[in-house]
Amino acid sequence: MLVNKHTVGYLFLLPLILGVVTFSLYPIGEAFRISLYHHNGVRGIWAGFSNYEFIWYDKTFWRALRNTIIMGVMGLGMGLPLSFIVASLINGIAARRISILFKAIYFLPNVTSTVAASIVFLLLLYPTEKGIANSVLSWFGVAPLGWMADPRLAQFSVILMDTWHGLGYSVLIWLAGLQGIPRDLYEAASVDGAKRIQQWFYITIPGMKPVIFFMVVMGTINAFKRFGDVFVIGGPDGNPGGSLFTLMLYVYRYGFYTYEFGKAAAASYVIFIIILLFTLFNFKAFQNKD
């Protein structure tokens, strides 16, 4: 019996389809169902949209949202320009071996886990003169800084660590985009007398627009998913002073501390909606520049 070629293709895709349905679509639907219940993980009582109403009026949620947005803006504002500049400098290196060496050096921190990086930075930014960073600052007469123990500096300290940890990954993405820009454009610009900095502003940056959009969107999503580093450094309460209390810690609190899975699921859907709105805003903003 002859088998339709499309049937064979679907049979090969069947394991993937089952995996997507089982581990993605079903959990998404189940999470929404649980968000409509007062659920303790064993049994639930119908609650309608009261969990969403609770989140709307919960000041802790809005504080977590504010912290998440502030840290996200700081991370994007610090990490994206820095990684783009580093990638541009590496892309300009003519010697291939030296270029590969710099790629490896910058990507090396990304190999370490978030937990390991957080522990190292806790020691590096120890809030007394015994800390390495404060010890170096003391050479210049600067008093010891609180770093991750001071609510005024904790967010900046985490973003500093996160920028170091993720710089190599961002550099590789930028490099992939930079190498896709035709070299003829630079040669023509050089013939017309354009300097390197002019080529960077008028050829490189416009040519990198799709990559910039991707990096902004992924950076926004990762900012709203921030959990590991703030949990290791600040614990479930996002200390010091709740300055590191993010949206994912909010979900974690209701999911694994008070076992109110309905509220945790509702908060997860609210975060999804916020990320979707930010993504649509970014898409519209980049689209308007055409």
PDB file of C-alpha atoms in Angstrom:
ATOM      1  CA  MET A   1       0.000   0.000   0.000  1.00  0.00           C
ATOM      2  CA  LEU A   2       1.363   3.383  -0.998  1.00  0.00           C
ATOM      3  CA  VAL A   3       1.725   5.933   1.786  1.00  0.00           C
ATOM      4  CA  ASN A   4       1.157   9.597   1.056  1.00  0.00           C
ATOM      5  CA  LYS A   5       4.404  11.565   1.319  1.00  0.00           C
ATOM      6  CA  HIS A   6       2.689  14.132   3.535  1.00  0.00           C
ATOM      7  CA  THR A   7       1.642  11.364   5.931  1.00  0.00           C
ATOM      8  CA  VAL A   8       5.251  10.249   6.279  1.00  0.00           C
ATOM      9  CA  GLY A   9       6.296  13.829   7.013  1.00  0.00           C
ATOM     10  CA  TYR A  10       3.667  14.161   9.739  1.00  0.00           C
ATOM     11  CA  LEU A  11       4.797  10.864  11.250  1.00  0.00           C
ATOM     12  CA  PHE A  12       8.333  12.240  11.543  1.00  0.00           C
ATOM     13  CA  LEU A  13       6.930  15.401  13.124  1.00  0.00           C
ATOM     14  CA  LEU A  14       4.690  13.474  15.517  1.00  0.00           C
ATOM     15  CA  PRO A  15       7.228  13.240  18.417  1.00  0.00           C
ATOM     16  CA  LEU A  16       7.849  16.980  18.213  1.00  0.00           C
ATOM     17  CA  ILE A  17       4.121  17.760  18.035  1.00  0.00           C
ATOM     18  CA  LEU A  18       3.436  15.520  21.050  1.00  0.00           C
ATOM     19  CA  GLY A  19       6.262  17.207  22.949  1.00  0.00           C
ATOM     20  CA  VAL A  20       4.935  20.693  22.196  1.00  0.00           C
ATOM     21  CA  VAL A  21       1.389  19.729  23.179  1.00  0.00           C
ATOM     22  CA  THR A  22       2.467  17.901  26.348  1.00  0.00           C
ATOM     23  CA  PHE A  23       5.116  20.275  27.660  1.00  0.00           C
ATOM     24  CA  SER A  24       3.958  23.641  26.252  1.00  0.00           C
ATOM     25  CA  LEU A  25       0.316  23.916  25.174  1.00  0.00           C
ATOM     26  CA  TYR A  26      -1.173  21.787  27.946  1.00  0.00           C
ATOM     27  CA  PRO A  27       0.740  23.559  30.790  1.00  0.00           C
ATOM     28  CA  ILE A  28      -0.281  26.950  29.327  1.00  0.00           C
ATOM     29  CA  GLY A  29      -3.938  25.969  29.294  1.00  0.00           C
ATOM     30  CA  GLU A  30      -3.759  24.314  32.709  1.00  0.00           C
ATOM     31  CA  ALA A  31      -2.105  27.392  34.208  1.00  0.00           C
ATOM     32  CA  PHE A  32      -4.967  29.565  32.973  1.00  0.00           C
ATOM     33  CA  ARG A  33      -7.500  27.121  34.430  1.00  0.00           C
ATOM     34  CA  ILE A  34      -5.754  27.148  37.808  1.00  0.00           C
ATOM     35  CA  SER A  35      -5.648  30.963  37.750  1.00  0.00           C
ATOM     36  CA  LEU A  36      -9.463  30.899  37.942  1.00  0.00           C
ATOM     37  CA  TYR A  37      -9.422  28.887  41.185  1.00  0.00           C
ATOM     38  CA  HIS A  38      -8.300  29.287  44.773  1.00  0.00           C
ATOM     39  CA  HIS A  39      -5.943  26.353  44.401  1.00  0.00           C
ATOM     40  CA  ASN A  40      -3.551  24.810  46.947  1.00  0.00           C
ATOM     41  CA  GLY A  41      -2.021  22.251  44.593  1.00  0.00           C
ATOM     42  CA  VAL A  42      -4.433  19.464  45.574  1.00  0.00           C
ATOM     43  CA  ARG A  43      -7.916  20.901  45.185  1.00  0.00           C
ATOM     44  CA  GLY A  44      -9.346  24.176  44.023  1.00  0.00           C
ATOM     45  CA  ILE A  45     -12.394  26.322  44.652  1.00  0.00           C
ATOM     46  CA  TRP A  46     -13.842  28.335  41.794  1.00  0.00           C
ATOM     47  CA  ALA A  47     -12.776  31.972  42.090  1.00  0.00           C
ATOM     48  CA  GLY A  48     -13.431  33.458  38.676  1.00  0.00           C
ATOM     49  CA  PHE A  49     -11.206  36.452  38.069  1.00  0.00           C
ATOM     50  CA  SER A  50     -10.758  37.275  41.771  1.00  0.00           C
ATOM     51  CA  ASN A  51      -7.072  36.261  41.636  1.00  0.00           C
ATOM     52  CA  TYR A  52      -6.490  38.813  38.890  1.00  0.00           C
ATOM     53  CA  GLU A  53      -8.422  41.390  40.898  1.00  0.00           C
ATOM     54  CA  PHE A  54      -6.243  40.656  43.922  1.00  0.00           C
ATOM     55  CA  ILE A  55      -3.089  41.219  41.856  1.00  0.00           C
ATOM     56  CA  TRP A  56      -4.461  44.489  40.483  1.00  0.00           C
ATOM     57  CA  TYR A  57      -4.928  45.912  43.990  1.00  0.00           C
ATOM     58  CA  ASP A  58      -1.820  44.319  45.515  1.00  0.00           C
ATOM     59  CA  LYS A  59       0.843  46.974  46.246  1.00  0.00           C
ATOM     60  CA  THR A  60       3.520  44.263  46.436  1.00  0.00           C
ATOM     61  CA  PHE A  61       2.867  43.365  42.807  1.00  0.00           C
ATOM     62  CA  TRP A  62       3.264  46.962  41.669  1.00  0.00           C
ATOM     63  CA  ARG A  63       6.475  47.279  43.687  1.00  0.00           C
ATOM     64  CA  ALA A  64       7.792  44.125  42.018  1.00  0.00           C
ATOM     65  CA  LEU A  65       6.775  45.485  38.608  1.00  0.00           C
ATOM     66  CA  ARG A  66       8.557  48.776  39.302  1.00  0.00           C
ATOM     67  CA  ASN A  67      11.747  47.001  40.387  1.00  0.00           C
ATOM     68  CA  THR A  68      11.600  44.729  37.335  1.00  0.00           C
ATOM     69  CA  ILE A  69      11.165  47.614  34.902  1.00  0.00           C
ATOM     70  CA  ILE A  70      13.892  49.726  36.517  1.00  0.00           C
ATOM     71  CA  MET A  71      16.368  46.851  36.412  1.00  0.00           C
ATOM     72  CA  GLY A  72      15.311  45.980  32.875  1.00  0.00           C
ATOM     73  CA  VAL A  73      15.870  49.537  31.631  1.00  0.00           C
ATOM     74  CA  MET A  74      19.238  49.651  33.392  1.00  0.00           C
ATOM     75  CA  GLY A  75      20.233  46.308  31.898  1.00  0.00           C
ATOM     76  CA  LEU A  76      19.258  47.261  28.354  1.00  0.00           C
ATOM     77  CA  GLY A  77      20.812  50.713  28.681  1.00  0.00           C
ATOM     78  CA  MET A  78      24.098  49.293  29.934  1.00  0.00           C
ATOM     79  CA  GLY A  79      24.388  45.913  28.229  1.00  0.00           C
ATOM     80  CA  LEU A  80      23.234  46.537  24.656  1.00  0.00           C
ATOM     81  CA  PRO A  81      25.397  49.592  23.801  1.00  0.00           C
ATOM     82  CA  LEU A  82      28.450  48.087  25.508  1.00  0.00           C
ATOM     83  CA  SER A  83      28.143  44.726  23.753  1.00  0.00           C
ATOM     84  CA  PHE A  84      27.471  46.438  20.410  1.00  0.00           C
ATOM     85  CA  ILE A  85      30.606  48.565  20.740  1.00  0.00           C
ATOM     86  CA  VAL A  86      32.709  45.536  21.722  1.00  0.00           C
ATOM     87  CA  ALA A  87      31.300  43.541  18.795  1.00  0.00           C
ATOM     88  CA  SER A  88      32.057  46.397  16.392  1.00  0.00           C
ATOM     89  CA  LEU A  89      35.652  46.554  17.623  1.00  0.00           C
ATOM     90  CA  ILE A  90      36.112  42.787  17.277  1.00  0.00           C
ATOM     91  CA  ASN A  91      34.527  42.868  13.826  1.00  0.00           C
ATOM     92  CA  GLY A  92      37.109  45.439  12.769  1.00  0.00           C
ATOM     93  CA  ILE A  93      40.052  43.175  13.658  1.00  0.00           C
ATOM     94  CA  ALA A  94      41.650  41.911  10.460  1.00  0.00           C
ATOM     95  CA  ALA A  95      43.596  39.009  12.031  1.00  0.00           C
ATOM     96  CA  ARG A  96      41.200  36.066  12.285  1.00  0.00           C
ATOM     97  CA  ARG A  97      42.992  34.312  15.154  1.00  0.00           C
ATOM     98  CA  ILE A  98      43.003  37.431  17.309  1.00  0.00           C
ATOM     99  CA  SER A  99      39.322  37.951  16.550  1.00  0.00           C
ATOM    100  CA  ILE A 100      38.513  34.377  17.625  1.00  0.00           C
ATOM    101  CA  LEU A 101      40.569  34.864  20.794  1.00  0.00           C
ATOM    102  CA  PHE A 102      38.564  37.929  21.800  1.00  0.00           C
ATOM    103  CA  LYS A 103      35.291  36.114  21.072  1.00  0.00           C
ATOM    104  CA  ALA A 104      36.345  33.296  23.395  1.00  0.00           C
ATOM    105  CA  ILE A 105      37.451  35.690  26.133  1.00  0.00           C
ATOM    106  CA  TYR A 106      34.195  37.629  26.126  1.00  0.00           C
ATOM    107  CA  PHE A 107      32.021  34.513  25.883  1.00  0.00           C
ATOM    108  CA  LEU A 108      33.789  32.678  28.723  1.00  0.00           C
ATOM    109  CA  PRO A 109      31.718  34.242  31.575  1.00  0.00           C
ATOM    110  CA  ASN A 110      28.516  33.135  29.836  1.00  0.00           C
ATOM    111  CA  VAL A 111      29.532  29.502  30.306  1.00  0.00           C
ATOM    112  CA  THR A 112      29.235  29.843  34.096  1.00  0.00           C
ATOM    113  CA  SER A 113      25.831  29.459  35.715  1.00  0.00           C
ATOM    114  CA  THR A 114      23.882  32.421  37.093  1.00  0.00           C
ATOM    115  CA  VAL A 115      24.171  30.983  40.603  1.00  0.00           C
ATOM    116  CA  ALA A 116      27.960  30.684  40.375  1.00  0.00           C
ATOM    117  CA  ALA A 117      28.297  34.203  38.967  1.00  0.00           C
ATOM    118  CA  SER A 118      26.081  35.583  41.755  1.00  0.00           C
ATOM    119  CA  ILE A 119      28.178  33.924  44.473  1.00  0.00           C
ATOM    120  CA  VAL A 120      31.417  35.245  42.932  1.00  0.00           C
ATOM    121  CA  PHE A 121      30.034  38.776  42.770  1.00  0.00           C
ATOM    122  CA  LEU A 122      28.804  38.544  46.362  1.00  0.00           C
ATOM    123  CA  LEU A 123      32.445  38.054  47.331  1.00  0.00           C
ATOM    124  CA  LEU A 124      33.756  40.578  44.822  1.00  0.00           C
ATOM    125  CA  LEU A 125      31.310  43.268  45.984  1.00  0.00           C
ATOM    126  CA  TYR A 126      31.484  42.440  49.682  1.00  0.00           C
ATOM    127  CA  PRO A 127      30.176  45.562  51.475  1.00  0.00           C
ATOM    128  CA  THR A 128      33.250  46.218  53.661  1.00  0.00           C
ATOM    129  CA  GLU A 129      36.882  47.128  53.060  1.00  0.00           C
ATOM    130  CA  LYS A 130      37.578  43.367  52.821  1.00  0.00           C
ATOM    131  CA  GLY A 131      35.716  43.201  49.527  1.00  0.00           C
ATOM    132  CA  ILE A 132      37.882  43.268  46.386  1.00  0.00           C
ATOM    133  CA  ALA A 133      35.977  46.157  44.787  1.00  0.00           C
ATOM    134  CA  ASN A 134      36.040  48.258  47.966  1.00  0.00           C
ATOM    135  CA  SER A 135      39.694  47.412  48.488  1.00  0.00           C
ATOM    136  CA  VAL A 136      40.526  48.791  45.036  1.00  0.00           C
ATOM    137  CA  LEU A 137      38.386  51.882  45.632  1.00  0.00           C
ATOM    138  CA  SER A 138      40.226  52.532  48.905  1.00  0.00           C
ATOM    139  CA  TRP A 139      43.413  53.143  46.889  1.00  0.00           C
ATOM    140  CA  PHE A 140      41.683  56.237  45.530  1.00  0.00           C
ATOM    141  CA  GLY A 141      40.372  57.353  48.909  1.00  0.00           C
ATOM    142  CA  VAL A 142      36.785  56.158  48.321  1.00  0.00           C
ATOM    143  CA  ALA A 143      34.929  54.898  51.387  1.00  0.00           C
ATOM    144  CA  PRO A 144      33.575  51.306  51.272  1.00  0.00           C
ATOM    145  CA  LEU A 145      30.309  51.033  49.328  1.00  0.00           C
ATOM    146  CA  GLY A 146      27.361  48.881  50.344  1.00  0.00           C
ATOM    147  CA  TRP A 147      26.966  47.391  46.866  1.00  0.00           C
ATOM    148  CA  MET A 148      24.487  44.497  47.209  1.00  0.00           C
ATOM    149  CA  ALA A 149      23.800  45.285  50.878  1.00  0.00           C
ATOM    150  CA  ASP A 150      22.619  48.844  50.172  1.00  0.00           C
ATOM    151  CA  PRO A 151      19.100  49.258  48.680  1.00  0.00           C
ATOM    152  CA  ARG A 152      20.354  52.294  46.744  1.00  0.00           C
ATOM    153  CA  LEU A 153      23.116  50.275  45.029  1.00  0.00           C
ATOM    154  CA  ALA A 154      21.757  46.716  44.976  1.00  0.00           C
ATOM    155  CA  GLN A 155      19.941  47.018  41.649  1.00  0.00           C
ATOM    156  CA  PHE A 156      22.938  48.601  39.941  1.00  0.00           C
ATOM    157  CA  SER A 157      25.216  45.901  41.384  1.00  0.00           C
ATOM    158  CA  VAL A 158      23.012  43.106  40.034  1.00  0.00           C
ATOM    159  CA  ILE A 159      22.853  44.745  36.603  1.00  0.00           C
ATOM    160  CA  LEU A 160      26.643  45.166  36.649  1.00  0.00           C
ATOM    161  CA  MET A 161      27.001  41.454  37.300  1.00  0.00           C
ATOM    162  CA  ASP A 162      24.381  40.559  34.708  1.00  0.00           C
ATOM    163  CA  THR A 163      26.084  42.733  32.084  1.00  0.00           C
ATOM    164  CA  TRP A 164      29.404  40.971  32.697  1.00  0.00           C
ATOM    165  CA  HIS A 165      27.759  37.556  32.649  1.00  0.00           C
ATOM    166  CA  GLY A 166      25.771  38.032  29.436  1.00  0.00           C
ATOM    167  CA  LEU A 167      28.174  40.244  27.487  1.00  0.00           C
ATOM    168  CA  GLY A 168      29.700  37.399  25.467  1.00  0.00           C
ATOM    169  CA  TYR A 169      26.346  36.071  24.245  1.00  0.00           C
ATOM    170  CA  SER A 170      25.264  39.546  23.135  1.00  0.00           C
ATOM    171  CA  VAL A 171      28.596  40.127  21.401  1.00  0.00           C
ATOM    172  CA  LEU A 172      28.176  36.929  19.343  1.00  0.00           C
ATOM    173  CA  ILE A 173      24.667  37.947  18.257  1.00  0.00           C
ATOM    174  CA  TRP A 174      25.888  41.413  17.258  1.00  0.00           C
ATOM    175  CA  LEU A 175      28.818  39.881  15.354  1.00  0.00           C
ATOM    176  CA  ALA A 176      26.477  37.629  13.380  1.00  0.00           C
ATOM    177  CA  GLY A 177      24.575  40.701  12.271  1.00  0.00           C
ATOM    178  CA  LEU A 178      27.680  42.772  11.567  1.00  0.00           C
ATOM    179  CA  GLN A 179      29.129  40.088   9.317  1.00  0.00           C
ATOM    180  CA  GLY A 180      25.925  40.118   7.283  1.00  0.00           C
ATOM    181  CA  ILE A 181      26.417  43.726   6.173  1.00  0.00           C
ATOM    182  CA  PRO A 182      27.941  43.799   2.650  1.00  0.00           C
ATOM    183  CA  ARG A 183      31.557  44.941   2.642  1.00  0.00           C
ATOM    184  CA  ASP A 184      30.902  46.797  -0.630  1.00  0.00           C
ATOM    185  CA  LEU A 185      29.016  49.472   1.301  1.00  0.00           C
ATOM    186  CA  TYR A 186      32.059  50.227   3.458  1.00  0.00           C
ATOM    187  CA  GLU A 187      34.379  50.243   0.449  1.00  0.00           C
ATOM    188  CA  ALA A 188      32.113  52.643  -1.428  1.00  0.00           C
ATOM    189  CA  ALA A 189      31.880  54.889   1.616  1.00  0.00           C
ATOM    190  CA  SER A 190      35.681  54.889   1.969  1.00  0.00           C
ATOM    191  CA  VAL A 191      36.046  55.921  -1.673  1.00  0.00           C
ATOM    192  CA  ASP A 192      33.635  58.798  -1.025  1.00  0.00           C
ATOM    193  CA  GLY A 193      35.796  59.920   1.895  1.00  0.00           C
ATOM    194  CA  ALA A 194      33.618  58.725   4.793  1.00  0.00           C
ATOM    195  CA  LYS A 195      35.525  58.158   8.028  1.00  0.00           C
ATOM    196  CA  ARG A 196      35.219  55.066  10.210  1.00  0.00           C
ATOM    197  CA  ILE A 197      32.888  56.763  12.703  1.00  0.00           C
ATOM    198  CA  GLN A 198      30.664  58.025   9.866  1.00  0.00           C
ATOM    199  CA  GLN A 199      30.483  54.541   8.373  1.00  0.00           C
ATOM    200  CA  TRP A 200      29.495  53.194  11.787  1.00  0.00           C
ATOM    201  CA  PHE A 201      26.624  55.667  12.176  1.00  0.00           C
ATOM    202  CA  TYR A 202      25.322  55.644   8.589  1.00  0.00           C
ATOM    203  CA  ILE A 203      25.993  52.041   7.487  1.00  0.00           C
ATOM    204  CA  THR A 204      26.508  49.794  10.499  1.00  0.00           C
ATOM    205  CA  ILE A 205      23.695  50.991  12.771  1.00  0.00           C
ATOM    206  CA  PRO A 206      20.985  51.162  10.022  1.00  0.00           C
ATOM    207  CA  GLY A 207      22.088  47.759   8.736  1.00  0.00           C
ATOM    208  CA  MET A 208      21.765  46.286  12.225  1.00  0.00           C
ATOM    209  CA  LYS A 209      18.150  47.362  12.723  1.00  0.00           C
ATOM    210  CA  PRO A 210      16.663  43.805  12.657  1.00  0.00           C
ATOM    211  CA  VAL A 211      19.302  42.612  15.143  1.00  0.00           C
ATOM    212  CA  ILE A 212      18.686  45.638  17.376  1.00  0.00           C
ATOM    213  CA  PHE A 213      14.982  44.797  17.402  1.00  0.00           C
ATOM    214  CA  PHE A 214      15.751  41.173  18.311  1.00  0.00           C
ATOM    215  CA  MET A 215      18.132  42.190  21.094  1.00  0.00           C
ATOM    216  CA  VAL A 216      15.679  44.695  22.589  1.00  0.00           C
ATOM    217  CA  VAL A 217      12.812  42.181  22.530  1.00  0.00           C
ATOM    218  CA  MET A 218      14.894  39.352  24.011  1.00  0.00           C
ATOM    219  CA  GLY A 219      16.404  41.718  26.568  1.00  0.00           C
ATOM    220  CA  THR A 220      12.910  42.796  27.615  1.00  0.00           C
ATOM    221  CA  ILE A 221      11.732  39.205  27.963  1.00  0.00           C
ATOM    222  CA  ASN A 222      14.804  38.226  29.986  1.00  0.00           C
ATOM    223  CA  ALA A 223      14.323  41.270  32.212  1.00  0.00           C
ATOM    224  CA  PHE A 224      10.813  40.150  33.136  1.00  0.00           C
ATOM    225  CA  LYS A 225      12.084  36.586  33.702  1.00  0.00           C
ATOM    226  CA  ARG A 226      14.778  37.726  36.152  1.00  0.00           C
ATOM    227  CA  PHE A 227      14.900  35.270  39.024  1.00  0.00           C
ATOM    228  CA  GLY A 228      18.121  33.330  39.631  1.00  0.00           C
ATOM    229  CA  ASP A 229      20.490  36.191  40.403  1.00  0.00           C
ATOM    230  CA  VAL A 230      18.088  38.182  42.616  1.00  0.00           C
ATOM    231  CA  PHE A 231      17.059  35.008  44.464  1.00  0.00           C
ATOM    232  CA  VAL A 232      20.648  34.016  45.255  1.00  0.00           C
ATOM    233  CA  ILE A 233      21.601  37.545  46.296  1.00  0.00           C
ATOM    234  CA  GLY A 234      18.426  38.793  47.970  1.00  0.00           C
ATOM    235  CA  GLY A 235      16.503  35.655  48.867  1.00  0.00           C
ATOM    236  CA  PRO A 236      12.746  35.243  48.353  1.00  0.00           C
ATOM    237  CA  ASP A 237      12.087  38.731  49.746  1.00  0.00           C
ATOM    238  CA  GLY A 238      14.452  40.446  47.317  1.00  0.00           C
ATOM    239  CA  ASN A 239      16.595  42.049  50.014  1.00  0.00           C
ATOM    240  CA  PRO A 240      18.083  44.488  50.784  1.00  0.00           C
ATOM    241  CA  GLY A 241      14.895  46.362  51.593  1.00  0.00           C
ATOM    242  CA  GLY A 242      12.915  44.628  48.853  1.00  0.00           C
ATOM    243  CA  SER A 243      14.915  46.461  46.172  1.00  0.00           C
ATOM    244  CA  LEU A 244      15.556  43.177  44.325  1.00  0.00           C
ATOM    245  CA  PHE A 245      11.998  41.864  44.622  1.00  0.00           C
ATOM    246  CA  THR A 246      11.009  41.135  41.001  1.00  0.00           C
ATOM    247  CA  LEU A 247       7.882  39.756  39.340  1.00  0.00           C
ATOM    248  CA  MET A 248       9.267  36.223  39.217  1.00  0.00           C
ATOM    249  CA  LEU A 249       9.951  36.348  42.946  1.00  0.00           C
ATOM    250  CA  TYR A 250       6.331  37.460  43.341  1.00  0.00           C
ATOM    251  CA  VAL A 251       5.201  34.334  41.465  1.00  0.00           C
ATOM    252  CA  TYR A 252       7.640  32.202  43.461  1.00  0.00           C
ATOM    253  CA  ARG A 253       6.306  33.542  46.770  1.00  0.00           C
ATOM    254  CA  TYR A 254       2.709  32.509  46.049  1.00  0.00           C
ATOM    255  CA  GLY A 255       3.636  29.293  44.282  1.00  0.00           C
ATOM    256  CA  PHE A 256       6.149  27.811  46.715  1.00  0.00           C
ATOM    257  CA  TYR A 257       5.790  29.709  49.997  1.00  0.00           C
ATOM    258  CA  THR A 258       2.075  30.209  50.582  1.00  0.00           C
ATOM    259  CA  TYR A 259       0.997  27.501  48.100  1.00  0.00           C
ATOM    260  CA  GLU A 260      -1.617  29.765  46.528  1.00  0.00           C
ATOM    261  CA  PHE A 261      -1.210  28.371  43.039  1.00  0.00           C
ATOM    262  CA  GLY A 262      -4.191  30.277  41.688  1.00  0.00           C
ATOM    263  CA  LYS A 263      -2.556  33.619  42.450  1.00  0.00           C
ATOM    264  CA  ALA A 264       0.809  32.406  41.145  1.00  0.00           C
ATOM    265  CA  ALA A 265      -0.767  31.252  37.869  1.00  0.00           C
ATOM    266  CA  ALA A 266      -2.703  34.521  37.531  1.00  0.00           C
ATOM    267  CA  ALA A 267       0.493  36.525  38.127  1.00  0.00           C
ATOM    268  CA  SER A 268       2.246  34.455  35.449  1.00  0.00           C
ATOM    269  CA  TYR A 269      -0.454  35.340  32.931  1.00  0.00           C
ATOM    270  CA  VAL A 270      -0.272  39.010  33.879  1.00  0.00           C
ATOM    271  CA  ILE A 271       3.495  38.915  33.268  1.00  0.00           C
ATOM    272  CA  PHE A 272       2.863  37.272  29.899  1.00  0.00           C
ATOM    273  CA  ILE A 273       0.444  40.057  28.929  1.00  0.00           C
ATOM    274  CA  ILE A 274       2.941  42.729  30.013  1.00  0.00           C
ATOM    275  CA  ILE A 275       5.722  41.108  27.956  1.00  0.00           C
ATOM    276  CA  LEU A 276       3.374  40.862  24.971  1.00  0.00           C
ATOM    277  CA  LEU A 277       2.500  44.570  25.225  1.00  0.00           C
ATOM    278  CA  PHE A 278       6.173  45.551  25.454  1.00  0.00           C
ATOM    279  CA  THR A 279       6.968  43.349  22.440  1.00  0.00           C
ATOM    280  CA  LEU A 280       4.169  44.902  20.372  1.00  0.00           C
ATOM    281  CA  PHE A 281       5.347  48.373  21.406  1.00  0.00           C
ATOM    282  CA  ASN A 282       8.914  47.568  20.321  1.00  0.00           C
ATOM    283  CA  PHE A 283       7.676  46.138  17.023  1.00  0.00           C
ATOM    284  CA  LYS A 284       5.612  49.263  16.355  1.00  0.00           C
ATOM    285  CA  ALA A 285       8.488  51.572  17.348  1.00  0.00           C
ATOM    286  CA  PHE A 286      10.946  49.884  14.991  1.00  0.00           C
ATOM    287  CA  GLN A 287       8.351  49.654  12.230  1.00  0.00           C
ATOM    288  CA  ASN A 288       7.739  53.408  12.345  1.00  0.00           C
ATOM    289  CA  LYS A 289      11.405  54.076  11.577  1.00  0.00           C
ATOM    290  CA  ASP A 290      11.216  52.532   8.120  1.00  0.00           C
TER     291      ASP A 290
END
